[in-house]
Short mmCIF file of C-alpha atoms and ligand atoms in Angstrom, two decimals:
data_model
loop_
_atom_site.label_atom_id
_atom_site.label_comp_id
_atom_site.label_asym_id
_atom_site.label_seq_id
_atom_site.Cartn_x
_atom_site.Cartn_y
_atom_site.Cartn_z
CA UNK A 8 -102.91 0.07 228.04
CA UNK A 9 -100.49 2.71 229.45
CA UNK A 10 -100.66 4.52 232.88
CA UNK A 11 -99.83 8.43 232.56
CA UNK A 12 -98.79 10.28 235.53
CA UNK A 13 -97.47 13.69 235.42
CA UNK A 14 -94.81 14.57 238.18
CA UNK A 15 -96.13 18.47 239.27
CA UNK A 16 -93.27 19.99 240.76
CA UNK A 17 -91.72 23.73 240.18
CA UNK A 18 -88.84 22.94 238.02
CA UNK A 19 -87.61 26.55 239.40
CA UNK A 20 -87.77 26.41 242.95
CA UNK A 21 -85.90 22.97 242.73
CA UNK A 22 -83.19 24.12 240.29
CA UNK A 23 -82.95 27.12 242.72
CA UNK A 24 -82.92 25.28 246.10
CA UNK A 25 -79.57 23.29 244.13
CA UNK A 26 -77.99 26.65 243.45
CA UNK A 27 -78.57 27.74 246.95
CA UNK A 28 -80.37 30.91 245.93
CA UNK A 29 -82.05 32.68 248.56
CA UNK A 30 -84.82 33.24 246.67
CA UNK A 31 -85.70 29.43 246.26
CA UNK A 32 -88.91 29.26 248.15
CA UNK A 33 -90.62 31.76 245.72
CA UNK A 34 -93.48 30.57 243.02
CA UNK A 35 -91.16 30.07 240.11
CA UNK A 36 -92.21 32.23 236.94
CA UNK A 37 -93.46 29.44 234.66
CA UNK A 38 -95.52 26.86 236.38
CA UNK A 39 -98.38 28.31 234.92
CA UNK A 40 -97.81 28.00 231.76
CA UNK A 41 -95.97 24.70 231.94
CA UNK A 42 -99.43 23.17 233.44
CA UNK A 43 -101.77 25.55 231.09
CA UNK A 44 -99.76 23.86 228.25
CA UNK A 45 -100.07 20.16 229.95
CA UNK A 46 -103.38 20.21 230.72
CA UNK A 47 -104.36 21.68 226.94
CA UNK A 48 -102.45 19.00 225.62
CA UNK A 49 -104.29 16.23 227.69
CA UNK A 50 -107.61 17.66 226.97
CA UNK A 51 -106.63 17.74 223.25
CA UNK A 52 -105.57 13.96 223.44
CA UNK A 53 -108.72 13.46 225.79
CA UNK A 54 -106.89 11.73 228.20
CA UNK A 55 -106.95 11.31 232.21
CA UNK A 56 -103.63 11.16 234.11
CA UNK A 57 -102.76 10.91 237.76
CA UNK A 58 -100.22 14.34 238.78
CA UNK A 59 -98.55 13.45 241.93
CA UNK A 60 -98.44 16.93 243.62
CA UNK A 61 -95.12 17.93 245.55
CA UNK A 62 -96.94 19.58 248.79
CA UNK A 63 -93.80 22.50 248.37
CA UNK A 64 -95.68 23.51 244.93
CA UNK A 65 -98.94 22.91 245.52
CA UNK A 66 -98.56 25.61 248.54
CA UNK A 67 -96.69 28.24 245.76
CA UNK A 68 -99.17 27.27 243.25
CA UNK A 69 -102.46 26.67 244.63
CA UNK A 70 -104.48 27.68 241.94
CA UNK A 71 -103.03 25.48 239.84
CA UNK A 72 -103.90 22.20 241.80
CA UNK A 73 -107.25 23.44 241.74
CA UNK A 74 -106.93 23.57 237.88
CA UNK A 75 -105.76 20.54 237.80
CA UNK A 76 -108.84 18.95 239.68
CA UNK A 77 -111.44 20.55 237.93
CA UNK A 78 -110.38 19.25 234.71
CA UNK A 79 -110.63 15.60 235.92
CA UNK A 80 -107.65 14.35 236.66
CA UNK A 81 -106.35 12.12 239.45
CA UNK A 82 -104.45 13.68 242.91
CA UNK A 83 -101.66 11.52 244.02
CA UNK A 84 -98.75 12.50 245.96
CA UNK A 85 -95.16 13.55 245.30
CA UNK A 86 -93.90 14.06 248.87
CA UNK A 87 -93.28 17.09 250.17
CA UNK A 88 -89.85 18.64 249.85
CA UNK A 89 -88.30 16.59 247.34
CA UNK A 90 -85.75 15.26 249.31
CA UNK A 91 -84.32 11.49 248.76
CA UNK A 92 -86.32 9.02 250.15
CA UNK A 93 -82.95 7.45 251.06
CA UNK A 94 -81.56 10.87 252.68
CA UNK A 95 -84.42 10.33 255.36
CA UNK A 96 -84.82 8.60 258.68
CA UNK A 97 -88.28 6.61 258.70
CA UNK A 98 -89.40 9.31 260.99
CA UNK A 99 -88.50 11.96 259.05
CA UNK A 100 -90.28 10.58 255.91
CA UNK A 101 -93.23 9.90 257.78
CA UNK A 102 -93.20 13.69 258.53
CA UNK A 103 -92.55 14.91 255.12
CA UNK A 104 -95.38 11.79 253.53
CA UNK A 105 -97.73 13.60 255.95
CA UNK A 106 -97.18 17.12 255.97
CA UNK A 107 -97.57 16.66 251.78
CA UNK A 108 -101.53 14.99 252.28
CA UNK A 109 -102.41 17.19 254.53
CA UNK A 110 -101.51 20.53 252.32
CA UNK A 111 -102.64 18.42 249.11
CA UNK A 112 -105.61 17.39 251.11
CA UNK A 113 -106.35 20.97 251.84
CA UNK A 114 -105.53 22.08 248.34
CA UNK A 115 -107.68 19.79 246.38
CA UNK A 116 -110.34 18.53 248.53
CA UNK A 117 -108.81 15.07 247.65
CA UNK A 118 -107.34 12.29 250.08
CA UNK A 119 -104.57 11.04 247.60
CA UNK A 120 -103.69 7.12 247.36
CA UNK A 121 -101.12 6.85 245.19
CA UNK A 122 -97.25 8.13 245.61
CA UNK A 123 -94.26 8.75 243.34
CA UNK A 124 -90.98 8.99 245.23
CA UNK A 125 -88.96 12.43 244.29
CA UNK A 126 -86.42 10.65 241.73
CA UNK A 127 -87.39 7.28 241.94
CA UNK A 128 -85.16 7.28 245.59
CA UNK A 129 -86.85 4.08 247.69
CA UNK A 130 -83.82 2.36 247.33
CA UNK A 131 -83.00 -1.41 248.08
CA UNK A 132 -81.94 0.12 251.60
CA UNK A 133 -85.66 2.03 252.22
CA UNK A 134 -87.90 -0.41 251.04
CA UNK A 135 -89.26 0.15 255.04
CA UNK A 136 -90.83 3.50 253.05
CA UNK A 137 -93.58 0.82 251.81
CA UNK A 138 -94.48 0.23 255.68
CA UNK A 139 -94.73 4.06 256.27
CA UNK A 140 -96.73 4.42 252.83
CA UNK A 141 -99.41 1.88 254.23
CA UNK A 142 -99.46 2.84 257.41
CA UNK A 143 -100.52 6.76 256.08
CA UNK A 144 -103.25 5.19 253.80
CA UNK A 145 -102.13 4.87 250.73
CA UNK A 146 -102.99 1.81 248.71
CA UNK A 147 -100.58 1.58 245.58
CA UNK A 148 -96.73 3.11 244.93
CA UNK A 149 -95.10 4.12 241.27
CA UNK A 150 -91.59 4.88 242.64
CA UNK A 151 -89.98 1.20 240.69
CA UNK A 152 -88.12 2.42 237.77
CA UNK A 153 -85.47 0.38 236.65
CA UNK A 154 -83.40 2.63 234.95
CA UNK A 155 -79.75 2.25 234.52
CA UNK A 156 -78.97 5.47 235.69
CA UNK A 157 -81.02 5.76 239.46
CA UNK A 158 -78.60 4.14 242.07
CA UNK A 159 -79.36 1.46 244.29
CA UNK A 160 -82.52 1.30 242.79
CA UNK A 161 -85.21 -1.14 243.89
CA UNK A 162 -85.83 -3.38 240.86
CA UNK A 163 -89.36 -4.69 240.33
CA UNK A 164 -89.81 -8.29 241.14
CA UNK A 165 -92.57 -7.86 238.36
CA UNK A 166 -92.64 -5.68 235.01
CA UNK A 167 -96.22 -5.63 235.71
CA UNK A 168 -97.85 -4.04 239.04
CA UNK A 169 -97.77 -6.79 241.77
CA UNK A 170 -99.14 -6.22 245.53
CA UNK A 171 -95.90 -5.74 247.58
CA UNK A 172 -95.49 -8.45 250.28
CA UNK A 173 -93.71 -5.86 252.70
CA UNK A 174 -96.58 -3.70 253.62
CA UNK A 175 -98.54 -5.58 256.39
CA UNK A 176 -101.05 -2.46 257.20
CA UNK A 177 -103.36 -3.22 253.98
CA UNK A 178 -101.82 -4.12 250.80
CA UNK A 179 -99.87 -1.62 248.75
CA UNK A 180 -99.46 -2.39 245.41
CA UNK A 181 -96.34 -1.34 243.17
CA UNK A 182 -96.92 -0.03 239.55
CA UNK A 183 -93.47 -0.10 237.93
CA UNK A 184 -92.32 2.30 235.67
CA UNK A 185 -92.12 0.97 232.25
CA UNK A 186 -88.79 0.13 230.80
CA UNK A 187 -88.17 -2.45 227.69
CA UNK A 188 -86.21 -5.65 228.61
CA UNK A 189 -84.39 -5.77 225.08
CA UNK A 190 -81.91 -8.13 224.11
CA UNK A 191 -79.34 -5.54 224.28
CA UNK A 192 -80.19 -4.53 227.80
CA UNK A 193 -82.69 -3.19 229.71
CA UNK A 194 -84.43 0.62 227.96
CA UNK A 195 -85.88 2.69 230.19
CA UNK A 196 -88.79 4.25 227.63
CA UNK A 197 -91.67 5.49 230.43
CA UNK A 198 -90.41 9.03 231.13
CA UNK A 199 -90.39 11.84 228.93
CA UNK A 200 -86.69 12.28 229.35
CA UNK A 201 -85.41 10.25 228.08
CA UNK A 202 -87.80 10.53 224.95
CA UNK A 203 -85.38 13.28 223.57
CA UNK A 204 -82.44 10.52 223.47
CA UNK A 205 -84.79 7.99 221.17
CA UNK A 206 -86.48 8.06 217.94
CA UNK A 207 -89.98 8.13 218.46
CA UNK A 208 -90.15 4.35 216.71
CA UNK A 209 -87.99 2.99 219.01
CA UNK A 210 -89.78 4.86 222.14
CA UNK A 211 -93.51 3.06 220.79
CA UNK A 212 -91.36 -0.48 220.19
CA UNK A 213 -90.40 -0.49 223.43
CA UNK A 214 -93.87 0.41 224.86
CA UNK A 215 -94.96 -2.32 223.41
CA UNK A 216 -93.30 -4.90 225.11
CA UNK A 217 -92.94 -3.31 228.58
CA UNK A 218 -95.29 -5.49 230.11
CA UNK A 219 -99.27 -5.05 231.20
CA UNK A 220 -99.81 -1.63 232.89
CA UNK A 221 -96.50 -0.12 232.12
CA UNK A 222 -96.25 3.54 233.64
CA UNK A 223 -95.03 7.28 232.08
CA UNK A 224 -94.37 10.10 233.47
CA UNK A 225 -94.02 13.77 232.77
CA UNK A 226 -93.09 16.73 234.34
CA UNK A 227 -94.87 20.40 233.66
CA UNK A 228 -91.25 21.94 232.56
CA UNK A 229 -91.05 19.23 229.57
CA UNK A 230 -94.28 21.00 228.17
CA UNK A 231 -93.27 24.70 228.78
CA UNK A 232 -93.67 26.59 225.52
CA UNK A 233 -91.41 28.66 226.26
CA UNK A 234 -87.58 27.94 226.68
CA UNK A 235 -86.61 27.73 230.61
CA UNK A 236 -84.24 30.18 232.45
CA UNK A 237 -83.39 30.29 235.99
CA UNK A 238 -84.40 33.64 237.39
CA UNK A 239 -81.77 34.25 240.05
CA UNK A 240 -81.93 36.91 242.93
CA UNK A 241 -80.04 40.43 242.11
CA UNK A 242 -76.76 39.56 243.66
CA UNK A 243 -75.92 36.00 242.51
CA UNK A 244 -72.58 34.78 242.25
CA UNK A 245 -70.34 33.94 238.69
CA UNK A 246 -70.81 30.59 240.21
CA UNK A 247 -74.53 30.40 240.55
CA UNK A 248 -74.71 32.01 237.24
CA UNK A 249 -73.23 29.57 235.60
CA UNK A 250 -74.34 26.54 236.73
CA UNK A 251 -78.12 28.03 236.22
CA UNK A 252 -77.00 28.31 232.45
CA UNK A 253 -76.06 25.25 232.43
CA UNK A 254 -78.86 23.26 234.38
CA UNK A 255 -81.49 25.58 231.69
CA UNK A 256 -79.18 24.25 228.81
CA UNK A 257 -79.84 20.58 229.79
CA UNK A 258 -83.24 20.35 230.10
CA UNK A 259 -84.59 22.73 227.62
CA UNK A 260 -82.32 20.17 225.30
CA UNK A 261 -84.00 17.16 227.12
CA UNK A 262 -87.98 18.44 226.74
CA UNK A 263 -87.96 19.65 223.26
CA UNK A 264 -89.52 16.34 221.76
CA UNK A 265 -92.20 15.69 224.50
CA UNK A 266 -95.36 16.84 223.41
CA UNK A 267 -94.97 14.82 219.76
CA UNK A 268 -94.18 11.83 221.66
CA UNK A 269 -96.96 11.56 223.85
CA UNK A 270 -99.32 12.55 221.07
CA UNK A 271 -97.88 9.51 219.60
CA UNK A 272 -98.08 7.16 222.31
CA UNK A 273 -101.94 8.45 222.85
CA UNK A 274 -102.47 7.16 219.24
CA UNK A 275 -101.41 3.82 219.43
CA UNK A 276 -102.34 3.04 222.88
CA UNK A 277 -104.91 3.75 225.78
CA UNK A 278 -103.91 6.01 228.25
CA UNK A 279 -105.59 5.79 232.05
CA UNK A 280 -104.62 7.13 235.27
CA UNK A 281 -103.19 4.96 238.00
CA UNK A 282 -106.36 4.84 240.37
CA UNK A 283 -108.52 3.61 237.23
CA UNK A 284 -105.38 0.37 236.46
CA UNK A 285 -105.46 0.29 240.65
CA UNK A 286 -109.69 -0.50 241.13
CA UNK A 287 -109.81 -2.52 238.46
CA UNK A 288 -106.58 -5.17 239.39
CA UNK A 289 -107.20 -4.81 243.24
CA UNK A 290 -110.82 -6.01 242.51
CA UNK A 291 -108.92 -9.52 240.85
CA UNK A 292 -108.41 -8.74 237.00
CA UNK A 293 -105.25 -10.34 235.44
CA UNK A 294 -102.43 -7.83 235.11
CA UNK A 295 -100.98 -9.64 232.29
CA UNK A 296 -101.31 -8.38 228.82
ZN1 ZN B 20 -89.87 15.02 241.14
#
């Protein structure tokens, strides 16, 4: 059994807010169809996943969260402003935690419980982001990956998803992102990027021995249909230019495979959101395999 979480962020406003374009703020031109596209594809697969909602694109988008609810699938949080977790006083993440529940709150008529860090960035020096996490209700984190190339990462003291004995306000537990301890080294083979880089084989191999509960994630741009270009304002400079070239070159070459992939993951394996893996091992079933 796999947990599948979808990121839901605005690829553009981010990729924007990098190139310092004034216009950053702005819906971006293709969420839409990015989460039109995701959602059709889940529905096809007939499968529930949790989208942790960035509270900056759920406010551009709101529609779209409300899309996103009606067709069944689970709210959880993405922060705010996708800034670092690491970047951030305590105080300042408690802000940005709180200011994103109460707009997805707002948005979706759901109190989420579950969070994703932006880029994986609780790092072994803001592991006192589990404290804050508690203490604002939530009961279970996803933010573990233990990829090669996040640094300072937090490593998972369990492949499968343990409580964490940091929190003391209730007990939040950690659902690692799934990543295959071969011989050769460790493989991170839960997120959809790095799906291009593998042969689908080697991407279901590794699933299956990533441990009980292993999690994957996604993020609307991987699905767009159509290829992505940053729409800078009139005005930009060579500079700007270029680099949005170059940023749209990247990941329209990372996201091409996605949508096979996951259709064959969802063949071979059962795919649940993280609330549904959370009830059932808070309540005392055995997270191993
Ligand atoms: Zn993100």
């Amino acid at each position: 059994m796999l947990l599948l979480s979808v990121d839901f962020e605005d690829w553009h406003q981010l990729v924007r807010r990098r190139l310092r374009a004034d216009n950053w703020p702005e819906p971006g031109p293709a969420l839409k169809r990015q989460t039109d596209a995701l959602l059709s594809l889940l529905d096809e697969l007939d499968v529930k996943a949790t989208f942790f909602i960035l509270g900056m694109a759920a406010r551009a988008h709101p529609e779209l969260v409300q899309a996103v609810v009606e067709r069944g699938h689970e709210i959880g949080c993405h922060g705010d402003s996708h800034l670092p977790v690491h970047t951030q006083t305590a105080a300042e993440f408690a802000a940005d935690l709180k200011a994103a529940r109460q707009t997805i709150e707002r948005l979706s008529g759901r109190q989420p419980v579950g969070y994703r860090a932006p880029a994986f960035s609780i790092t072994r020096e803001s592991g006192w982001a589990y404290e804050v996490l508690a203490e604002q209700g939530f009961v279970y984190d996803a933010s573990q990956h233990d990829s090669p190339r996040i640094r300072d990462r937090a490593i998972p003291a369990r492949s499968s998803p343990h409580p964490l004995e940091r929190a003391s306000n209730g007990t939040l537990w950690e659902f690692p992102v799934a990543v295959w301890q071969a011989r050769f080294g460790r493989v991170p083979v839960g997120g959809a990027s790095y799906w291009a880089a593998m042969p689908t084989e080697l991407v279901l191999r590794g699933l299956r021995r990533a441990g009980s509960y292993p999690g994957l994630y996604l993020h609307p741009h991987e699905l767009d249909p159509e290829p992505l270009r940053v729409n800078l304002p009139a005005g930009s400079n060579l500079g700007q230019r270029v680099h949005a070239e170059v940023r749209a070159a990247q990941r329209n070459a990372a996201r091409r495979r996605a949508a096979d992939v996951l259709r064959a993951i969802a063949d071979r394996f059962e795919l649940i959101p993280y609330g549904e893996a959370h009830a059932k091992l808070s309540a005392g079933a055995d997270p191993r395999p």
